[in-house]
XYZ file of C-alpha atoms in Angstrom:
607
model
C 0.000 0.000 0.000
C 0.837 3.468 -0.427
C 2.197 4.995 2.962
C 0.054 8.533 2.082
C -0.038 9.432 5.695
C -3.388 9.873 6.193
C -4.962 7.901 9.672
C -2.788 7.487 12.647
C 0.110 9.358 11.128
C -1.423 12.154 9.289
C -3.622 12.743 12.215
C -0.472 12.851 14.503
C 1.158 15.170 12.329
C -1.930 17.536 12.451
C -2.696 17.320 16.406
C 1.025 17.949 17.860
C 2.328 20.623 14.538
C 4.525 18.172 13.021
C 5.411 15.426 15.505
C 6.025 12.431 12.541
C 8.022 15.048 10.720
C 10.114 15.618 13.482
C 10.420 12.187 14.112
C 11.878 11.507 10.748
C 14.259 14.725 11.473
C 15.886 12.873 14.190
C 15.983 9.249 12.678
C 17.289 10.292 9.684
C 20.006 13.145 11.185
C 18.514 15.935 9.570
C 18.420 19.345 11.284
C 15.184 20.957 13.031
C 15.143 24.949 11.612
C 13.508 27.421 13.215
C 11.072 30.085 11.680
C 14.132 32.885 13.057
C 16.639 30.517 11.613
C 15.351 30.283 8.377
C 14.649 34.079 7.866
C 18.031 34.590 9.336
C 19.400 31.851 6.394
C 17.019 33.633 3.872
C 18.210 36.928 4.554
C 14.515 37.860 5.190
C 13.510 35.864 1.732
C 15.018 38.152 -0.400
C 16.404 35.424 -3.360
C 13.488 34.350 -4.907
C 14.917 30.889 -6.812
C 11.477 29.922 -8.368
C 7.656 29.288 -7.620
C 5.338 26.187 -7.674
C 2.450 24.686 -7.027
C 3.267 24.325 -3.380
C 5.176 27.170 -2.762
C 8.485 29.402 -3.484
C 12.137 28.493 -3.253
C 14.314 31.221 -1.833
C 18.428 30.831 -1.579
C 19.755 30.765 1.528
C 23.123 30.666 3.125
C 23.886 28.547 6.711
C 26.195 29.892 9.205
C 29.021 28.077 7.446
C 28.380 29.968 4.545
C 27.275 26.608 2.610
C 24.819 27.993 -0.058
C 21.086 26.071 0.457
C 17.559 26.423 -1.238
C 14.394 26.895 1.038
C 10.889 25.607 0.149
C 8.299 27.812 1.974
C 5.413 26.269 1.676
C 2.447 28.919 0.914
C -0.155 27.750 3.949
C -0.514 25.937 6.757
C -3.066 23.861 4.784
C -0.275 21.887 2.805
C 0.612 19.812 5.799
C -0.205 16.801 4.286
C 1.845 17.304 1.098
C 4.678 19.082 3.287
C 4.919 16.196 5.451
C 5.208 13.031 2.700
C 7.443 15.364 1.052
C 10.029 15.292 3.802
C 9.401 11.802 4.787
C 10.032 10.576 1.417
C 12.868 12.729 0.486
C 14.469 11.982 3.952
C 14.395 7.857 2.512
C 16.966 8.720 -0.607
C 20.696 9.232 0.062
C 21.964 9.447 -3.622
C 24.546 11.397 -5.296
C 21.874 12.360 -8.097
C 19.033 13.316 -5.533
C 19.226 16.873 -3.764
C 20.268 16.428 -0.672
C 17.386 17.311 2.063
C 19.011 19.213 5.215
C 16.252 19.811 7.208
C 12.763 21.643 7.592
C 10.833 24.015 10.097
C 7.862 22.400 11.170
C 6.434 25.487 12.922
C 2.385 26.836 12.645
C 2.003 28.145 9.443
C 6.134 28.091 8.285
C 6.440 24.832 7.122
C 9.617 24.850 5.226
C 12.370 22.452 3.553
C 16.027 22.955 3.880
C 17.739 21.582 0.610
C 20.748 21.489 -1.151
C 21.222 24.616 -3.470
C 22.674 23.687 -6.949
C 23.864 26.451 -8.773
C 23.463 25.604 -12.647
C 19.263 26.050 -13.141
C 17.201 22.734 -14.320
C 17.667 20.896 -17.562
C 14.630 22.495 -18.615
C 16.405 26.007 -18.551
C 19.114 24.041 -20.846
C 17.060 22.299 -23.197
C 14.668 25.441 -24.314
C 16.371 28.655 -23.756
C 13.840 31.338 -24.281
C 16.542 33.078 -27.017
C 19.565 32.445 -29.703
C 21.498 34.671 -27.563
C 21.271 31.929 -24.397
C 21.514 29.142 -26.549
C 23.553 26.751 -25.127
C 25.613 23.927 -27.242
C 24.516 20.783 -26.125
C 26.468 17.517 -27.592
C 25.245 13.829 -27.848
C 27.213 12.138 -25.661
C 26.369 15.049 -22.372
C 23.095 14.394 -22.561
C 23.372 11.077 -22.488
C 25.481 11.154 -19.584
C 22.557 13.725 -18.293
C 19.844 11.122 -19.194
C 21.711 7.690 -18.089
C 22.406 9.315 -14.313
C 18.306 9.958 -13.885
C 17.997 6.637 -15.283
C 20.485 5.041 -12.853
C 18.753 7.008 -9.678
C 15.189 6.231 -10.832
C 16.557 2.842 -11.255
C 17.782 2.778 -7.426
C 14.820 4.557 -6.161
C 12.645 1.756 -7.823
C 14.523 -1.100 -6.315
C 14.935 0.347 -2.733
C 13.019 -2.505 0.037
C 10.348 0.464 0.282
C 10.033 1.323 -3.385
C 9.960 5.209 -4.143
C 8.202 6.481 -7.148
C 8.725 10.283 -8.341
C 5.503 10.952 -10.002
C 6.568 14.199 -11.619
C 9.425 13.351 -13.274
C 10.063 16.614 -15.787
C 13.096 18.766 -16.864
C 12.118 21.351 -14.337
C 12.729 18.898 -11.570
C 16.138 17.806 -12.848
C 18.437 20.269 -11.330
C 22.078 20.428 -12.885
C 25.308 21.579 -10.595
C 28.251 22.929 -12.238
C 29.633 19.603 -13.737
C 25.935 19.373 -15.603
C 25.871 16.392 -13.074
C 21.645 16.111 -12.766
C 20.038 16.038 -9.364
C 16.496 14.885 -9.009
C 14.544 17.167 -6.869
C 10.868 18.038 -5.890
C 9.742 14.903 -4.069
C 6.019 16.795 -3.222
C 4.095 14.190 -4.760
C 6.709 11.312 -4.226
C 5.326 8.038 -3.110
C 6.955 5.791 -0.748
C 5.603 1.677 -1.459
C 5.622 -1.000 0.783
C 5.218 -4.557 -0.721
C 2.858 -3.848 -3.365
C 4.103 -2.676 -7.103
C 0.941 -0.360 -7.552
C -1.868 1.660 -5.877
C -5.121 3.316 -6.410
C -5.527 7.105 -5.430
C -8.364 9.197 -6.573
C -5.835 12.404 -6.103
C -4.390 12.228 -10.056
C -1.668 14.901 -9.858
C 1.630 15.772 -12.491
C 2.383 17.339 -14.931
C 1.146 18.166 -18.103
C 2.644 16.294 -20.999
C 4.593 13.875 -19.002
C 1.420 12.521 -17.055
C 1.464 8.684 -17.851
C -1.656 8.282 -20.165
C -2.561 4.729 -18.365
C -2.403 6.452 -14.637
C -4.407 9.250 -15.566
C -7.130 6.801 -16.707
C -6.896 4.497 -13.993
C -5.860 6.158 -11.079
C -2.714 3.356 -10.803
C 0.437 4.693 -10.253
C 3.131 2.105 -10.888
C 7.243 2.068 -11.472
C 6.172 2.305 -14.836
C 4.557 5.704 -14.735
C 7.954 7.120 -13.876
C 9.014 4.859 -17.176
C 6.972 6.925 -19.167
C 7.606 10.260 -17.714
C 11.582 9.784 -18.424
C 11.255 8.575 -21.450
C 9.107 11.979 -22.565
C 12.186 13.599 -21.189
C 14.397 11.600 -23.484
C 12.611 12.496 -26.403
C 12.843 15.771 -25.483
C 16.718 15.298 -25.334
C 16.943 14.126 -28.699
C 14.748 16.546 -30.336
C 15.662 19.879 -28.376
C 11.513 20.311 -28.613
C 9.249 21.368 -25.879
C 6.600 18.916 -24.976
C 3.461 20.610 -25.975
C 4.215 24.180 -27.374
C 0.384 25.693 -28.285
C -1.410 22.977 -30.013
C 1.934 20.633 -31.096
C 1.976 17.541 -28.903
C 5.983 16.354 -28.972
C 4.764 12.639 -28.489
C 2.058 12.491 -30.623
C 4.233 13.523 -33.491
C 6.975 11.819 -32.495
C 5.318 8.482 -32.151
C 3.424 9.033 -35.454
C 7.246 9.560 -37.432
C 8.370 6.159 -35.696
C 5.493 4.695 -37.511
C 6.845 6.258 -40.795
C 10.528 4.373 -40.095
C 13.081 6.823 -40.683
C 10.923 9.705 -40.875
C 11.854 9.907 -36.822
C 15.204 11.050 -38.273
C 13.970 14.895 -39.198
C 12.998 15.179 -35.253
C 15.701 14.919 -34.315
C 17.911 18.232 -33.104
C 20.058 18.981 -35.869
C 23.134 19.722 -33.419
C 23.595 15.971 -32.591
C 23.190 14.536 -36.056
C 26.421 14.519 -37.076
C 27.649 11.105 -39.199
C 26.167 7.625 -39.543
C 27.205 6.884 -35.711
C 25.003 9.630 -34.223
C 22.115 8.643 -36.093
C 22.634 4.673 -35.414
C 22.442 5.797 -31.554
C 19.814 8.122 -32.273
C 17.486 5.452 -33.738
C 18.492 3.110 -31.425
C 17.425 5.785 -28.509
C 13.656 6.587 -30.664
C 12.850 2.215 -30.614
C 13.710 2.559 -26.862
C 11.434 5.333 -26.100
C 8.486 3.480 -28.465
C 8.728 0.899 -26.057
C 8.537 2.730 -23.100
C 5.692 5.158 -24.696
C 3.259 1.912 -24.665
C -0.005 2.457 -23.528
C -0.041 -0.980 -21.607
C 2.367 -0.342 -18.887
C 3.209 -4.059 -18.412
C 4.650 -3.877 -22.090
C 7.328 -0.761 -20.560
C 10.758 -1.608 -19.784
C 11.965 -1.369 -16.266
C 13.754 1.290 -15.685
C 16.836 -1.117 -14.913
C 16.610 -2.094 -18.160
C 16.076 1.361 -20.200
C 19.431 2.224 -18.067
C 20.973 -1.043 -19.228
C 20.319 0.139 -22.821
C 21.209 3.657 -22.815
C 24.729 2.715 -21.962
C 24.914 0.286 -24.337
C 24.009 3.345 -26.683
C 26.331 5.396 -25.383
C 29.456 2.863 -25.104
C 28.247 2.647 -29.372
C 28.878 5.969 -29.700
C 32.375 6.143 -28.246
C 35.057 5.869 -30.720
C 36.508 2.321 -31.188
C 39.777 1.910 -29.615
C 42.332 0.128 -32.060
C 42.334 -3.798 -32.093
C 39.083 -3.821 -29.939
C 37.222 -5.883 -32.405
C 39.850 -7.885 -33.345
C 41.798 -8.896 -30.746
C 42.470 -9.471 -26.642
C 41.527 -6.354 -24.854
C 44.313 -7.000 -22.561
C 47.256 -4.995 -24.079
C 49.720 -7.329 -24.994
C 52.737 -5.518 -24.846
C 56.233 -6.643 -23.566
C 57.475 -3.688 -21.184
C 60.371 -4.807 -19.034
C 61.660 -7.549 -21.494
C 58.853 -10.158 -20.905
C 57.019 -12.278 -23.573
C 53.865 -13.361 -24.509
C 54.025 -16.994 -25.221
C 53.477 -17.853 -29.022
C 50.459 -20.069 -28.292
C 48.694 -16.640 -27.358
C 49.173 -14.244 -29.818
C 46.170 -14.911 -31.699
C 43.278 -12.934 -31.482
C 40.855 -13.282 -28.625
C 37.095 -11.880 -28.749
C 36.699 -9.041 -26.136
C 33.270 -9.040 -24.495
C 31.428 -6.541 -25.720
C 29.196 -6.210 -22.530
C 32.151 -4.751 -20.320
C 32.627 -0.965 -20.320
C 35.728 0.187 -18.603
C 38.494 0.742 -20.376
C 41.798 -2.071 -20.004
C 44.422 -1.119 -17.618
C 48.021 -2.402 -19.711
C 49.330 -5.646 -17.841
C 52.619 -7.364 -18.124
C 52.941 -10.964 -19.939
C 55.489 -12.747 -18.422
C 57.071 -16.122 -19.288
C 57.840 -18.561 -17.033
C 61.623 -17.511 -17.166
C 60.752 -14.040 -16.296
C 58.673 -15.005 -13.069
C 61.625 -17.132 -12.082
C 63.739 -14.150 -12.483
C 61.541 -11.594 -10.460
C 61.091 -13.943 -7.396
C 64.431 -15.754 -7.384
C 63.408 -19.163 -9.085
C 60.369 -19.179 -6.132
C 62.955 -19.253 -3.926
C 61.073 -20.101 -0.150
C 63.086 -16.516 1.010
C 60.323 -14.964 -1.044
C 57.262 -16.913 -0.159
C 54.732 -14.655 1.625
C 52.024 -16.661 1.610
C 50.700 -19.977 1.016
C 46.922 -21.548 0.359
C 45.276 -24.771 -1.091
C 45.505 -24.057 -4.777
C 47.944 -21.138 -5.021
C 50.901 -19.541 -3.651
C 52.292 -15.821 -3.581
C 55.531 -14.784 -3.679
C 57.120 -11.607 -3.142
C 59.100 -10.595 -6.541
C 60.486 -7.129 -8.304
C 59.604 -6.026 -11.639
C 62.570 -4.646 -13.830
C 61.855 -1.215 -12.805
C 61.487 -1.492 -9.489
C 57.804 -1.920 -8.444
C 57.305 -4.770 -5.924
C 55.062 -7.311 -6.588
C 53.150 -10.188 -5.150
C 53.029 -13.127 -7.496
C 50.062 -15.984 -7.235
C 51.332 -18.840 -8.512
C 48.230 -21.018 -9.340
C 48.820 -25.232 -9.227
C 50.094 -27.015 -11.880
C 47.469 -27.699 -14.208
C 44.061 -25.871 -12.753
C 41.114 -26.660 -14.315
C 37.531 -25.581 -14.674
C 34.646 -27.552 -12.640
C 31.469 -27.316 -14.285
C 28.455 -29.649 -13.235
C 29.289 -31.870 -15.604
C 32.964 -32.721 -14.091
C 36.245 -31.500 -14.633
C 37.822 -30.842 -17.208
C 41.514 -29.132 -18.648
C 40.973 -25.176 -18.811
C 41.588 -23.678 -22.457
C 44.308 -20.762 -22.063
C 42.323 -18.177 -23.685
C 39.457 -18.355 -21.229
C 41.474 -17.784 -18.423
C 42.972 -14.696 -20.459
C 39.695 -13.304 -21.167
C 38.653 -13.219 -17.694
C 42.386 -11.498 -16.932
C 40.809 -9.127 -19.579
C 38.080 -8.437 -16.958
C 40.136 -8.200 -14.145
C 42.236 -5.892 -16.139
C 39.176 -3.479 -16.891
C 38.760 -2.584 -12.475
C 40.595 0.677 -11.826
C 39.840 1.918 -8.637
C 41.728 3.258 -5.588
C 40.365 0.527 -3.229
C 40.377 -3.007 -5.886
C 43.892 -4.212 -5.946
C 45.863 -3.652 -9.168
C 46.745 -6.695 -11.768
C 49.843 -5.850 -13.057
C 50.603 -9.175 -15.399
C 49.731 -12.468 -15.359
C 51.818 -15.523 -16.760
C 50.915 -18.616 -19.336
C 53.071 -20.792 -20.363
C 52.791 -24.182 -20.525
C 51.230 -25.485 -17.485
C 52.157 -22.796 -15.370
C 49.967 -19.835 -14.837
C 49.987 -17.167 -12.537
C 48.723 -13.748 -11.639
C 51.048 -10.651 -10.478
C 49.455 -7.755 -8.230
C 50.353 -4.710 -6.770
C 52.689 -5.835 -3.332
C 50.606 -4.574 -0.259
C 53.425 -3.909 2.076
C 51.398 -4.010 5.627
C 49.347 -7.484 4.295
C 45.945 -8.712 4.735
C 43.460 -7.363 7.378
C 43.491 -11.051 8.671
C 47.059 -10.817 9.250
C 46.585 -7.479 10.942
C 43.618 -8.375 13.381
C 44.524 -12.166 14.040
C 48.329 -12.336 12.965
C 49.373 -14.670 10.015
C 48.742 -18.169 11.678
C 46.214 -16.718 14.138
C 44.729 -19.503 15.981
C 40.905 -19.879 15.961
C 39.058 -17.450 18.802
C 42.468 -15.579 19.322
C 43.119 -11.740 19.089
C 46.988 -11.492 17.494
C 48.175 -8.550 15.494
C 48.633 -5.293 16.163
C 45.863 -3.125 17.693
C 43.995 -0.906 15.302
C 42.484 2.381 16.642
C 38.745 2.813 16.012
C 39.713 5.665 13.628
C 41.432 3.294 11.257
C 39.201 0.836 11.973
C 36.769 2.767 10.285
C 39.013 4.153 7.513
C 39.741 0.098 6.684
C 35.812 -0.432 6.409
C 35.198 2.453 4.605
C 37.614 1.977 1.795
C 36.833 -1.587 1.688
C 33.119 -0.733 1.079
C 34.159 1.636 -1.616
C 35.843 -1.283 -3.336
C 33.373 -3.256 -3.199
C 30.784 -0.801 -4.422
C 32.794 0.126 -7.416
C 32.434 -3.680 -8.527
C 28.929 -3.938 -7.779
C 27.563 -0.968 -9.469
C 30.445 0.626 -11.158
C 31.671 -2.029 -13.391
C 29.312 -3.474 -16.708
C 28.634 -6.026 -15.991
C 28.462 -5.743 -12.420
C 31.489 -7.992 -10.810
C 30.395 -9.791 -8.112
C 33.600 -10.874 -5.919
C 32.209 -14.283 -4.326
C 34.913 -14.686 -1.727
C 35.239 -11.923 0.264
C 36.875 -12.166 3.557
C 39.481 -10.487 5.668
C 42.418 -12.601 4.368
C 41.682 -10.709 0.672
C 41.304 -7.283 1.837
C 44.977 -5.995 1.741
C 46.159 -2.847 3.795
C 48.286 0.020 2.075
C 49.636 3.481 3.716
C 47.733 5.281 5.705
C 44.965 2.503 5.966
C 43.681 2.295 2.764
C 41.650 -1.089 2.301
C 42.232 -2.870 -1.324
C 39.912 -5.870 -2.651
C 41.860 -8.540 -3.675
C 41.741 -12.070 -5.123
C 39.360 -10.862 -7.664
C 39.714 -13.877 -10.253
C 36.851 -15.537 -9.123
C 33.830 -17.660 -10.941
C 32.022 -14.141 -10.828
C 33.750 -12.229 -12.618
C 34.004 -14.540 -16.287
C 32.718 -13.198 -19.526
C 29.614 -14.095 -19.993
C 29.873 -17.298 -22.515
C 31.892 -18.684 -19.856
C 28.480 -19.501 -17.688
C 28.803 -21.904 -15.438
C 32.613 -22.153 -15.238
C 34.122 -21.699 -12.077
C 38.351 -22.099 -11.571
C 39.033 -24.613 -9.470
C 41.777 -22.477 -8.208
C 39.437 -19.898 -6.853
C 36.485 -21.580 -5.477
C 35.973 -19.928 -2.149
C 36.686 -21.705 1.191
C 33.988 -22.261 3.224
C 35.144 -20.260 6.483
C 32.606 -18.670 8.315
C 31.818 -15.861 5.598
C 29.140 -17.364 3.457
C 25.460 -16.010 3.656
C 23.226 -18.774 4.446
C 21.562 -17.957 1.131
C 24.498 -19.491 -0.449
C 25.148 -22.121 1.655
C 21.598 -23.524 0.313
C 21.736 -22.476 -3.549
C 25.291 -22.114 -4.393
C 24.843 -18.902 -6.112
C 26.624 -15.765 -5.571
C 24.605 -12.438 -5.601
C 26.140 -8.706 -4.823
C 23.726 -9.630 -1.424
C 26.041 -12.768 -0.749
C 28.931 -9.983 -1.075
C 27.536 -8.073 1.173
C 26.677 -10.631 3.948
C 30.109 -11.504 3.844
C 31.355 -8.001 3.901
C 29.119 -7.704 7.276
C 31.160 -10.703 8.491
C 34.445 -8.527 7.740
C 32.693 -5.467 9.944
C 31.969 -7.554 12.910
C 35.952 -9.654 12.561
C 36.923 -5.525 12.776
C 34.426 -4.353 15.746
C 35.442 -7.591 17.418
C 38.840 -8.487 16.821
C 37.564 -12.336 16.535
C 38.299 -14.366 14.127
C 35.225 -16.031 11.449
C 34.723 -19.570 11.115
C 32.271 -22.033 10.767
C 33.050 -23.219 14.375
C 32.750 -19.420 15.718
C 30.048 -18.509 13.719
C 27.734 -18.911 16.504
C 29.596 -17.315 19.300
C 30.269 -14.248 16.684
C 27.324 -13.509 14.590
C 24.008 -14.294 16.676
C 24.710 -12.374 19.895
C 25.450 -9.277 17.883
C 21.797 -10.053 15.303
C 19.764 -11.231 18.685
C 19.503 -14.450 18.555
C-alpha cells in the first residue's frame, strides 16, 4: 500500500504541529530549523529561486556559509503534502538526488532545507527562451545527463520500500556545475511498501509527461515514472518542448516512428552529425516506443532502459584500435617479458564490459623465475590450497606479489572436470584488467606458459586485514596482530566498502567478488583497504556460464550467507553478507569460522 499518511500518522502530524516530521528529522540526522533561523538563512527571503504549485524556493546561506535552497510552503493547509514530502525525500541518500538538510515544522512556516545547486534545471538548458542563451549541447552530455536519472530512478525503484517520483520533468532535474543532474521536488513522491501499484483518486503531475494509463486508472506504478523519463528523453533528442500551443511532442513523435526513418527529421540537428550519431539516435527513438506503450506491463523497467542507454552510449564512443579484433588486454612486452606464441592470436573481447583495459605485463615462465628468485622459499609470503604468492620485483622497481596457481588448474562445471583452455582464463584477466579503482587491488601481469599460470598484483606492504587483526597463523578465537584504533578501523571499512561498491555498481557487468573475507582485503599506507583475489567464478565473460576455476572456489570459512550455503549462487547480497562478516571480525577483533560462527554472529543479530 501506499504509505500517504493519512490515519494514525497524518492525524499525529496535524494534532502535535509536526510530531512524525520531526520524528523523521531525528531518525534520519537531519536538522530541526527554526522560523528565526530560516529568515536569518534567507536573509529575510530576499532570493526568490522559483515558484510552484506548493510554494516558493528562496536561496539561503547557513552559518558556514554553505549555499542552500528553502521551500516555503504557501499555507498551513499543505501539511499533508509538506509532510510526505520530507518523509520521502528523507528515505533517498543518492549522489543524483538533492540532498534534504532539514525543515521548520512550525504553525504556518512549514519549510524544507535543501541542497542549493547552482546551474538552473535541464529544462532552462534544453529550451532557452533566445539564440542569444543558446547553449551547445552535444550527444554524448546528454546522455550522460539522461543515463544518471535513469540510474537514480533505477535505485529509487529497487529500494526494500520502493519510491516512485511521479513528476518526473526537466524542471525537476536540477544540474550543478559539472551538468551532473540532481532529481529534486519529491512533493508528490510516493513511498511503497510490498505492493508494485496503488489506487488514489488524487491524479496529480504534470502536463505532458502525465502517464496516459495512470491518468485513466488512477494506478500509479514504477512504470509511470518509465513513461515520464522517457518523454524527457525524447525531449533530449529533439531539443523540442513537450506541448508548445497545439503541437503535442509525443504524438508527433510516435506518429514519425510509424513512418521508419521519418523519426530522423525530429531529431535536433546539433547531434546529427555522421552515420554513428544517427545509429544511436534510432536506437534511442525504438527505446522510447517501447517505453511510450499504452499498456504499462509492455514498458521496460527502468533497470533495463538504463541497461540500454549505456549500451548506446558505449556505441557511440570511438573504437579503440584492435578492440574488435583482438584481446583487450594490451599485450605488450614492457620490461623484457614475452607473450608466449600459443597466445598471440586474437581473442574476442566481451562486448558487454565498459571500462576501459588497464596495460598488464605478460610474463614467461623464465621471467617469473627471475623476479622472485626461481620461487625461492626466502620470497614466499604466503601460502593456500591451490595457489601460492611470492614476493618478486619487476625490472623497474615496483614490488610485486606473485600468485602462482597449481600445476594444471582446471575448470569444474556440473558436468565434471575438465583441462581449462588458455584463452578463457585470459579473457577473464581481460576483466580483471578493466577494475581501476583506488580501493580493488591492481593486476599488473599475469603468466601462461605451458602449465604454469599465474597472476602478479600490486605488493601490499602491511598485508591482509586477517594478518593485521589475528596475525598470520592466528589460531581460531584468538586476538593477534597489532591493535587498530577505532579511527582506522573505520578508515579500513570504509575503503573496503568503496571497493566493493565500485564492482557492484560501477563495473558493466556488475562484478560480483564471491569470496570476500578479511584474508583478501589488503592494507596500504595510511589505511587504505584494497579488494583482492578478484579472479573468481564471478567475474568470467559471460559465454563462460557456469565455469568456475578450481583455483578460486571460495573456502567455506565462516563468511558465506546462508543464502548461499543452500543455492550455491553468488549475488552482490552474498557480497555483502560476507562483507558484514568482515565489519563484525573488525568491531570484534575475533576471528570467522564455521566453528565461531555462533559465538560471533548471533549475539550481535539477537539471537
Amino acid at each position: 500500500m501506499f504509505m500517504d499518511y493519512q490515519g494514525n500518522n497524518l492525524r499525529d502530524f496535524l494534532k502535535n504541529n509536526g510530531h512524525v516530521v520531526l520524528q523523521r528529522v531525528n531518525n534520519y540526522n537531519l536538522r530541526s530549523f527554526t522560523k528565526k533561523e530560516i529568515e536569518q538563512i534567507t536573509n529575510g527571503y530576499s532570493t526568490l529561486l522559483g515558484k510552484g504549485a506548493f510554494g516558493e524556493v528562496y536561496k539561503g546561506a547557513l552559518d558556514d556559509q554553505f549555499l542552500v535552497a528553502v521551500k516555503k510552503y504557501k499555507d498551513g493547509t499543505r501539511k499533508e503534502e509538506f509532510a510526505k514530502e520530507v518523509i520521502v525525500h528523507s528515505q533517498i541518500n543518492h549522489k543524483n538526488v538533492v540532498r534534504l538538510y532539514g525543515c521548520c515544522t512550525e504553525e504556518n512556516a512549514l519549510m524544507i532545507v535543501m541542497e542549493f545547486i547552482c546551474n538552473g534545471n535541464l529544462n532552462s538548458m534544453l529550451h532557452c527562451r533566445n539564440a542569444n542563451d543558446h547553449v551547445p549541447f552535444p550527444l554524448d552530455k546528454r546522455l550522460d545527463i539522461i543515463i544518471e536519472l535513469a540510474e537514480v530512478l533505477s535505485c529509487m525503484h529497487s529500494m526494500y520500500s520502493p519510491v516512485l517520483h511521479g513528476d518526473i520533468k526537466p524542471a525537476n532535474i536540477l544540474l550543478d556545475e559539472n551538468l551532473v543532474p540532481k532529481l529534486s521536488d519529491f512533493g508528490i513522491a510516493r513511498l511503497l511498501s510490498t505492493n508494485e501499484a496503488q489506487q488514489t483518486n488524487n491524479i496529480i503531475g504534470s502536463i505532458g509527461y502525465l502517464d496516459p494509463l495512470f491518468n485513466q486508472t488512477g494506478i500509479l506504478t514504477p512504470k509511470s515514472d518509465v513513461y515520464s523519463f522517457v518523454v524527457i528523453l525524447v525531449e533530449m533528442i529533439t531539443r523540442k518542448k513537450v506541448v508548445h500551443g497545439d503541437i503535442n511532442l509525443i504524438q508527433n513523435f510516435t506518429n514519425s516512428l510509424r513512418r521508419g526513418k521519418a523519426v530522423r527529421r525530429m531529431f535536433d540537428d546539433e547531434i546529427v552529425d555522421g552515420k554513428k550519431n544517427i545509429k544511436v539516435l534510432e536506437d534511442i527513438a525504438k527505446l522510447a516506443a517501447e517505453c511510450l506503450r499504452l499498456e504499462n506491463r509492455l514498458r521496460p523497467e527502468m533497470v533495463e532502459v538504463a541497461d540500454r542507454l549505456r549500451k548506446c552510449r558505449k556505441d557511440l564512443q570511438p573504437q579503440r584500435r584492435g578492440e574488435r579484433t583482438g584481446s583487450s588486454v594490451q599485450l605488450g612486452s614492457p620490461g623484457g617479458y614475452f607473450l608466449p606464441a600459443q597466445l598471440t592470436t586474437p581473442i574476442p573481447v566481451d562486448p558487454s564490459i565498459k571500462n576501459p583495459p588497464t596495460p598488464v605485463l605478460n610474463i614467461t615462465l623464465a621471467g617469473l623465475r627471475e623476479i622472485t628468485r626461481n620461487f625461492s622459499d626466502d620470497t614466499l609470503i604466503g601460502e593456500g590450497s591451490h595457489a601460492k604468492v611470492f614476493l618478486g620485483e619487476l625490472k623497474d622497481g615496483r614490488k610485486s606479489a606473485v600468485k602462482k596457481l597449481g600445476q594444471n588448474p582446471v575448470v569444474k562445471n556440473l558436468d565434471g572436470f575438465f583441462s581449462e583452455p588458455d584463452e578463457e582464463f585470459v579473457l577473464q584477466v581481460q576483466t580483471v584488467s578493466r577494475l581501476n579503482h583506488d580501493n580493488v587491488v591492481q593486476l599488473l601481469g599475469y603468466c601462461v606458459d605451458g602449465n604454469v599460470r599465474a597472476l602478479i598484483y600490486e605488493y601490499s606492504s602491511r598485508g591482509s586485514l586477517h594478518d593485521i587483526l589475528h596475525g598470520t597463523n592466528a589460531a581460531m578465537g584468538t586476538r593477534q596482530g597489532p591493535v587498530l584504533s577505532w579511527t582506522q578501523r573505520v578508515k579500513i571499512a570504509l575503503s573496503a566498502a568503496l571497493g566493493i561498491e565500485f564492482l557492484h555498481h560501477k563495473t558493466e557487468p556488475c562484478i560480483i567478488h564471491g569470496d570476500i573475507k578479511s584474508s583478501n582485503i589488503l592494507l596500504f599506507d595510511n589505511d587504505v583497504a584494497n579488494i583482492g583475489d578478484l579472479l573468481v567464478s564471478k567475474n568470467r565473460p559471460g559465454y563462460l556460464d557456469d565455469l568456475i576455476l578450481d583455483c578460486v572456489i571460495p573456502s567455506r570459512n565462516g563468511y558465506d550467507a546462508p543464502e548461499y550455503e543452500a543455492t550455491g549462487e553468488f549475488t552482490r547480497e552474498s557480497d555483502v553478507f560476507s562483507f558484514g562478516v568482515v565489519l563484525l571480525e573488525l568491531l570484534t577483533g575475533r576471528i570467522s569460522g564455521y566453528s565461531q560462527k555462533s559465538l560471533m554472529i548471533r549475539p550481535m543479530l539477537g539471537t
